[in-house]
Amino acid sequence: MRFLSSLSDYEHLRIVRYNPQNFDLDRMRALLKKLGNPHEQFRSIHVAGTKGKGSTCAMIAAMLQANGYKIGLYTSPHLNDIRERIQIDGEMISQADFARLVKLVEPIVQKQKPTPTYFDVLTAVAFKYFAEQKVELAVVETGLGGRLDSTNVIKPEVTAITSISKDHMAQLGPTVARIAEEKAGIFKTGVPAVTVQQDPDAEIVLKRIAESRGVQLAIAGKDIEFSYRFESSRLQGPHNRICLSTPQSKFEHLAVPLLGEHQAINCGLALSVLDRLKGRGIAISDSRAMEGLAKTVIPGRMEMVSQQPRVLVDGAHNAASVDAMMRAIGQHIPYDSMVVIFGCCADKDVNGMLERITSGADKVIFTKVDNIRSSDPNELAAKYIEQYGKMAQVALTLEDALAIANRAVTKEDLICITGSFYLVGEARKHFATISAAKQG
């Protein structure tokens, strides 16, 4: 961890210049070559997009694992333990293996110029681990963008683009069209690609780049027959069901294991990936896939971490994901009033997120995120009060924010902690400590 912390970590820098000097695939390829090109030793699925990447990857991995394949999963960021990013069949890489592989990479990195970054090294460690453990398929999530992302050295079986919206605009561009261009950078000639219905400007870009690279791009809901609906039953409560049909696959009225309309869309994309994998000669049983899907659990997304008081955490960190979260809460979780504890990074679409928060929150407490890029909670509160004429409070720590919230809620109310994965990770750790103390 000391070695990793000495490297450039763009997840924790206030200003990141998105250019080929900072994001350099030649640097990544040179590092992997010294490790024996592990990324060429397993088959993979590559997933980019603005929101829903982690959920989509988790569902793909769960369905493939249920089909008997040994599955690697590489995601970011982590909530509490860096090893969460590197998993095989749902198990994090062991501390011993993680330490051994970082130690293997360290002397290579120290001699290499330009020096690989923190994310480069974690990606290389993941790929080396997957190669060593002989995974049959790895589900790989991009970190930032796609075109220049460290993961974009793989030649996957299928590429997938989740919903595109405004995020990391300082790096990827001010419009969804510019952002889509960066995401489409993962398209590879001859590799099928799938996506969801997008903003029209984003869709035009994705289609243009796919055509220019000889990529067959299919859109769930247009080129792939896909629909979803919301329903409620006594057994399952409120939930979404989806239908997806292709010449090779037929999923009818399939219950989505994760809450929210956005997760129904992500689930459709995950099923579309499986359909395209079948076309690449990978044997997949739909019934086993459904069994795996039903078991999908994703920490930090619409996760209830406490019942007394009721506390929900969600890593929504841009306007579109906050909007999706608010709608999901409205559909799935009954409450009298909602207190939102909010903290975010300054490089986000802060105004967009504040606008979405005001639609659902009865009270807002602004706090700091444990990151150098954290927005000042006093500035957030001032902006919120000025723009929406609603009262807000400030707490400099999550513990203080929870103390204020606890005084304001009854057992029928809901506390929602959101705005950043860093804040959600801190909250999960806080409530895990409380739970352990009660059991101890």
XYZ file of C-alpha atoms in Angstrom, residues 64-425:
362
model
C -21.571 -16.561 -16.377
C -20.415 -17.983 -13.044
C -23.754 -19.793 -12.681
C -22.986 -21.391 -16.070
C -19.917 -23.039 -14.543
C -17.241 -20.707 -15.905
C -14.359 -19.422 -13.793
C -15.003 -15.661 -13.911
C -12.712 -12.746 -13.151
C -14.264 -9.383 -12.281
C -12.343 -6.091 -12.322
C -14.214 -2.970 -11.167
C -13.566 0.429 -9.604
C -13.613 2.278 -7.314
C -13.695 0.184 -4.141
C -15.839 1.014 -1.119
C -13.791 -0.242 1.838
C -11.036 -2.609 0.712
C -8.859 -2.154 -2.373
C -9.102 -5.909 -2.995
C -12.826 -5.509 -3.822
C -11.700 -4.427 -7.295
C -10.202 -7.820 -8.182
C -12.433 -10.864 -7.755
C -12.720 -14.406 -9.056
C -16.078 -16.164 -8.715
C -17.215 -13.560 -6.202
C -14.136 -13.875 -3.952
C -11.726 -10.980 -3.497
C -8.067 -11.558 -4.235
C -6.365 -12.688 -0.999
C -4.123 -10.296 0.909
C -1.185 -12.645 0.248
C -1.771 -12.742 -3.515
C -2.375 -9.007 -3.707
C 0.838 -8.237 -1.785
C 2.825 -10.775 -3.838
C 1.679 -9.350 -7.180
C 2.204 -5.709 -6.200
C 5.700 -6.710 -5.047
C 6.251 -8.389 -8.427
C 5.204 -5.231 -10.289
C 7.059 -2.723 -8.076
C 10.631 -3.089 -9.484
C 9.299 -3.002 -13.057
C 7.380 0.208 -12.351
C 10.336 1.864 -10.640
C 12.512 1.350 -13.734
C 9.849 2.321 -16.272
C 9.628 5.815 -17.771
C 7.088 7.333 -17.951
C 6.064 5.818 -14.633
C 2.828 3.811 -14.609
C -0.017 5.201 -12.500
C -1.886 3.749 -9.526
C -4.696 2.575 -11.840
C -2.193 1.136 -14.339
C -0.641 -0.970 -11.583
C -3.980 -2.199 -10.188
C -5.107 -3.131 -13.706
C -1.833 -4.985 -14.361
C -2.144 -6.828 -11.029
C -5.718 -7.843 -11.906
C -4.743 -9.117 -15.346
C -1.724 -11.031 -13.989
C -3.905 -12.601 -11.279
C -6.589 -13.610 -13.794
C -3.943 -15.168 -16.062
C -2.292 -17.052 -13.168
C -5.635 -18.366 -11.916
C -6.651 -19.345 -15.460
C -9.997 -17.559 -15.487
C -12.089 -18.502 -18.517
C -13.671 -15.071 -18.888
C -12.966 -11.727 -17.229
C -15.553 -8.963 -16.958
C -13.582 -5.705 -17.089
C -14.985 -2.271 -16.211
C -13.256 0.840 -17.538
C -12.024 3.389 -15.024
C -12.331 6.789 -16.758
C -13.698 7.224 -20.274
C -12.621 4.336 -22.473
C -10.344 5.414 -25.325
C -7.319 6.141 -23.116
C -8.295 3.964 -20.146
C -5.699 1.491 -18.850
C -8.093 -1.404 -19.444
C -8.357 -0.619 -23.181
C -5.473 -2.950 -24.047
C -7.682 -6.062 -24.031
C -9.247 -7.624 -27.132
C -12.621 -8.635 -25.711
C -15.295 -11.009 -26.984
C -17.967 -8.321 -26.583
C -17.947 -4.622 -25.671
C -20.840 -2.920 -23.888
C -21.704 0.738 -23.285
C -24.064 1.564 -20.416
C -26.092 4.769 -20.206
C -24.069 7.885 -21.086
C -24.637 11.165 -19.266
C -22.589 14.133 -18.073
C -19.767 13.169 -15.692
C -16.007 13.869 -15.569
C -16.748 16.702 -17.992
C -13.410 18.432 -17.341
C -11.680 15.340 -18.727
C -14.123 13.823 -21.224
C -15.820 16.914 -22.630
C -18.786 19.202 -21.888
C -21.403 17.382 -23.999
C -22.804 13.858 -24.121
C -21.567 13.607 -27.731
C -17.965 14.268 -26.676
C -18.292 11.880 -23.743
C -19.779 9.203 -26.033
C -16.764 9.545 -28.328
C -14.443 8.681 -25.428
C -16.608 5.735 -24.326
C -16.765 4.375 -27.891
C -12.966 4.225 -27.811
C -13.318 0.650 -26.513
C -14.898 -0.524 -29.802
C -12.639 -3.000 -31.613
C -12.849 -4.103 -35.239
C -14.746 -7.379 -35.541
C -15.873 -7.371 -31.888
C -19.655 -7.088 -31.435
C -20.888 -4.194 -29.277
C -24.146 -3.646 -27.399
C -25.615 -0.594 -25.734
C -28.860 0.767 -24.272
C -31.089 3.488 -25.691
C -29.087 6.698 -25.346
C -29.469 10.436 -25.649
C -29.860 10.980 -29.448
C -26.548 12.911 -29.638
C -24.711 10.054 -27.920
C -26.375 7.428 -30.106
C -25.316 9.193 -33.314
C -21.679 9.193 -32.138
C -21.722 5.537 -31.069
C -23.182 4.463 -34.406
C -20.700 6.574 -36.373
C -17.648 5.200 -34.560
C -18.963 1.618 -34.702
C -19.462 1.891 -38.464
C -16.020 3.416 -38.995
C -14.386 0.495 -37.143
C -16.411 -2.313 -38.655
C -18.232 -3.011 -35.404
C -21.736 -4.488 -35.280
C -23.512 -2.304 -32.708
C -26.889 -3.464 -31.347
C -29.138 -1.317 -29.140
C -31.328 -3.061 -26.540
C -34.846 -1.751 -27.147
C -34.204 -1.045 -30.840
C -32.098 -3.715 -32.564
C -32.679 -6.185 -29.718
C -36.279 -6.743 -28.612
C -36.322 -5.528 -25.008
C -38.938 -4.126 -22.654
C -39.466 -3.725 -18.915
C -42.301 -2.964 -16.550
C -42.788 -2.178 -12.877
C -45.026 -4.366 -10.753
C -45.660 -5.370 -7.157
C -46.478 -8.784 -5.730
C -47.018 -10.134 -2.229
C -44.004 -12.443 -2.532
C -41.473 -10.055 -4.100
C -42.879 -6.640 -3.268
C -42.233 -3.805 -5.754
C -39.843 -4.838 -8.527
C -39.159 -4.606 -12.259
C -39.589 -7.394 -14.800
C -37.965 -7.511 -18.205
C -38.454 -9.313 -21.500
C -35.603 -9.775 -23.985
C -35.801 -11.798 -27.166
C -33.317 -12.596 -29.952
C -32.988 -15.585 -32.317
C -30.661 -17.160 -29.699
C -32.175 -16.009 -26.392
C -35.628 -15.689 -24.856
C -36.122 -14.175 -21.415
C -39.762 -13.513 -20.500
C -41.000 -11.614 -17.429
C -37.646 -12.043 -15.703
C -37.479 -10.387 -12.272
C -34.630 -7.860 -11.933
C -32.705 -8.553 -8.700
C -31.642 -4.920 -8.166
C -33.969 -2.032 -7.341
C -34.858 0.725 -9.785
C -35.856 1.293 -13.399
C -32.198 2.001 -14.235
C -31.284 -1.512 -13.068
C -33.894 -2.990 -15.412
C -32.074 -1.225 -18.266
C -28.687 -2.435 -16.981
C -30.080 -5.972 -16.740
C -31.230 -5.797 -20.360
C -27.708 -4.794 -21.371
C -26.182 -7.650 -19.352
C -28.503 -10.142 -21.083
C -27.596 -8.613 -24.453
C -23.921 -9.276 -23.664
C -24.720 -12.924 -22.899
C -26.588 -13.207 -26.195
C -23.579 -11.901 -28.125
C -21.254 -14.268 -26.226
C -23.357 -17.163 -27.513
C -22.635 -15.874 -31.009
C -18.913 -16.090 -30.183
C -19.236 -19.805 -29.455
C -19.533 -19.588 -25.658
C -22.096 -22.104 -24.363
C -24.626 -20.458 -22.049
C -27.759 -21.952 -20.488
C -30.489 -19.321 -20.083
C -31.979 -21.105 -17.066
C -28.614 -21.176 -15.268
C -28.054 -17.537 -16.191
C -31.377 -16.654 -14.542
C -30.366 -18.551 -11.391
C -27.122 -16.569 -11.229
C -28.861 -13.278 -11.922
C -31.285 -13.806 -9.032
C -28.322 -14.017 -6.619
C -26.705 -10.733 -7.730
C -26.010 -8.385 -4.826
C -24.136 -5.111 -5.213
C -22.822 -3.286 -2.127
C -23.299 0.462 -2.103
C -26.206 0.592 -4.561
C -29.657 1.058 -2.998
C -28.293 -0.788 0.057
C -30.069 -0.593 3.412
C -27.269 -0.542 6.007
C -29.392 0.095 9.107
C -32.998 -0.527 10.164
C -33.071 1.587 13.335
C -32.911 4.252 12.060
C -33.516 3.214 8.457
C -30.413 4.235 6.501
C -29.979 3.655 2.780
C -26.685 4.217 0.942
C -26.263 4.674 -2.794
C -23.122 5.638 -4.708
C -24.972 7.957 -7.122
C -22.366 10.531 -8.183
C -23.820 12.419 -11.128
C -27.161 14.050 -11.930
C -28.560 11.130 -13.922
C -27.712 8.558 -11.240
C -29.133 10.733 -8.427
C -32.327 11.076 -10.487
C -32.463 7.282 -10.995
C -31.881 6.722 -7.269
C -34.686 9.122 -6.255
C -37.121 7.389 -8.600
C -36.066 3.952 -7.315
C -36.598 5.027 -3.700
C -40.030 6.375 -4.620
C -40.977 3.066 -6.272
C -39.540 0.621 -3.765
C -39.193 2.141 -0.289
C -42.125 3.568 1.679
C -41.273 6.446 4.041
C -42.853 9.505 5.655
C -39.975 11.932 5.126
C -36.411 11.614 3.824
C -33.248 13.179 5.177
C -30.428 13.214 2.617
C -26.802 13.297 3.763
C -24.881 14.479 0.721
C -21.212 14.884 -0.127
C -19.565 14.899 -3.530
C -16.358 15.647 -5.395
C -15.912 19.137 -6.832
C -15.298 17.938 -10.400
C -18.841 16.557 -10.678
C -21.994 18.161 -12.122
C -22.809 19.630 -8.702
C -25.673 21.846 -9.910
C -27.320 18.912 -11.665
C -27.091 16.720 -8.557
C -28.494 19.429 -6.265
C -31.452 19.877 -8.598
C -32.245 16.138 -8.429
C -31.849 16.026 -4.633
C -34.416 18.753 -4.087
C -37.039 16.612 -5.848
C -37.004 13.989 -3.087
C -35.332 15.322 0.048
C -37.320 16.850 2.896
C -34.088 17.830 4.665
C -30.490 17.949 3.400
C -27.283 17.765 5.439
C -24.116 18.514 3.477
C -20.852 16.919 4.546
C -17.311 16.298 3.318
C -16.067 13.406 1.257
C -12.796 11.754 2.324
C -11.000 12.867 -0.842
C -8.863 15.851 -1.815
C -11.404 16.588 -4.570
C -14.224 16.986 -2.016
C -16.638 19.884 -2.470
C -16.788 22.276 0.488
C -20.052 21.420 2.313
C -20.548 25.077 3.295
C -20.415 26.070 -0.385
C -22.807 23.258 -1.304
C -25.277 24.382 1.366
C -25.048 28.049 0.312
C -25.667 27.106 -3.326
C -28.589 24.840 -2.388
C -30.263 27.495 -0.216
C -29.734 30.200 -2.835
C -31.033 28.149 -5.769
C -33.967 26.357 -4.145
C -34.882 28.510 -1.144
C -34.787 25.477 1.133
C -32.989 25.134 4.426
C -29.892 22.937 4.675
C -27.408 22.058 7.382
C -23.674 21.411 7.329
C -21.667 18.760 9.174
C -17.930 18.434 8.712
C -17.944 14.678 9.343
C -20.296 11.832 8.479
C -20.707 11.019 12.186
C -21.868 14.580 12.891
C -24.245 14.431 9.924
C -25.744 11.174 11.202
C -26.153 12.655 14.697
C -28.132 15.577 13.209
C -30.194 13.201 11.050
C -30.944 10.857 13.954
C -32.447 13.730 15.945
C -34.710 14.595 13.010
C -36.183 11.196 12.056
C -38.820 8.809 13.357
C -38.980 5.079 12.617
C -41.123 5.751 9.511
C -38.539 8.124 8.015
C -35.537 7.374 5.822
C -31.944 8.628 5.910
C -30.257 8.482 2.499
C -26.463 8.855 2.193
C -25.333 9.623 -1.356
C -23.240 11.733 -3.751
C -19.994 9.755 -3.756
C -18.654 6.206 -3.499
C -16.127 7.547 -0.985
C -18.931 8.756 1.302
C -20.861 5.508 0.856
C -17.738 3.483 1.695
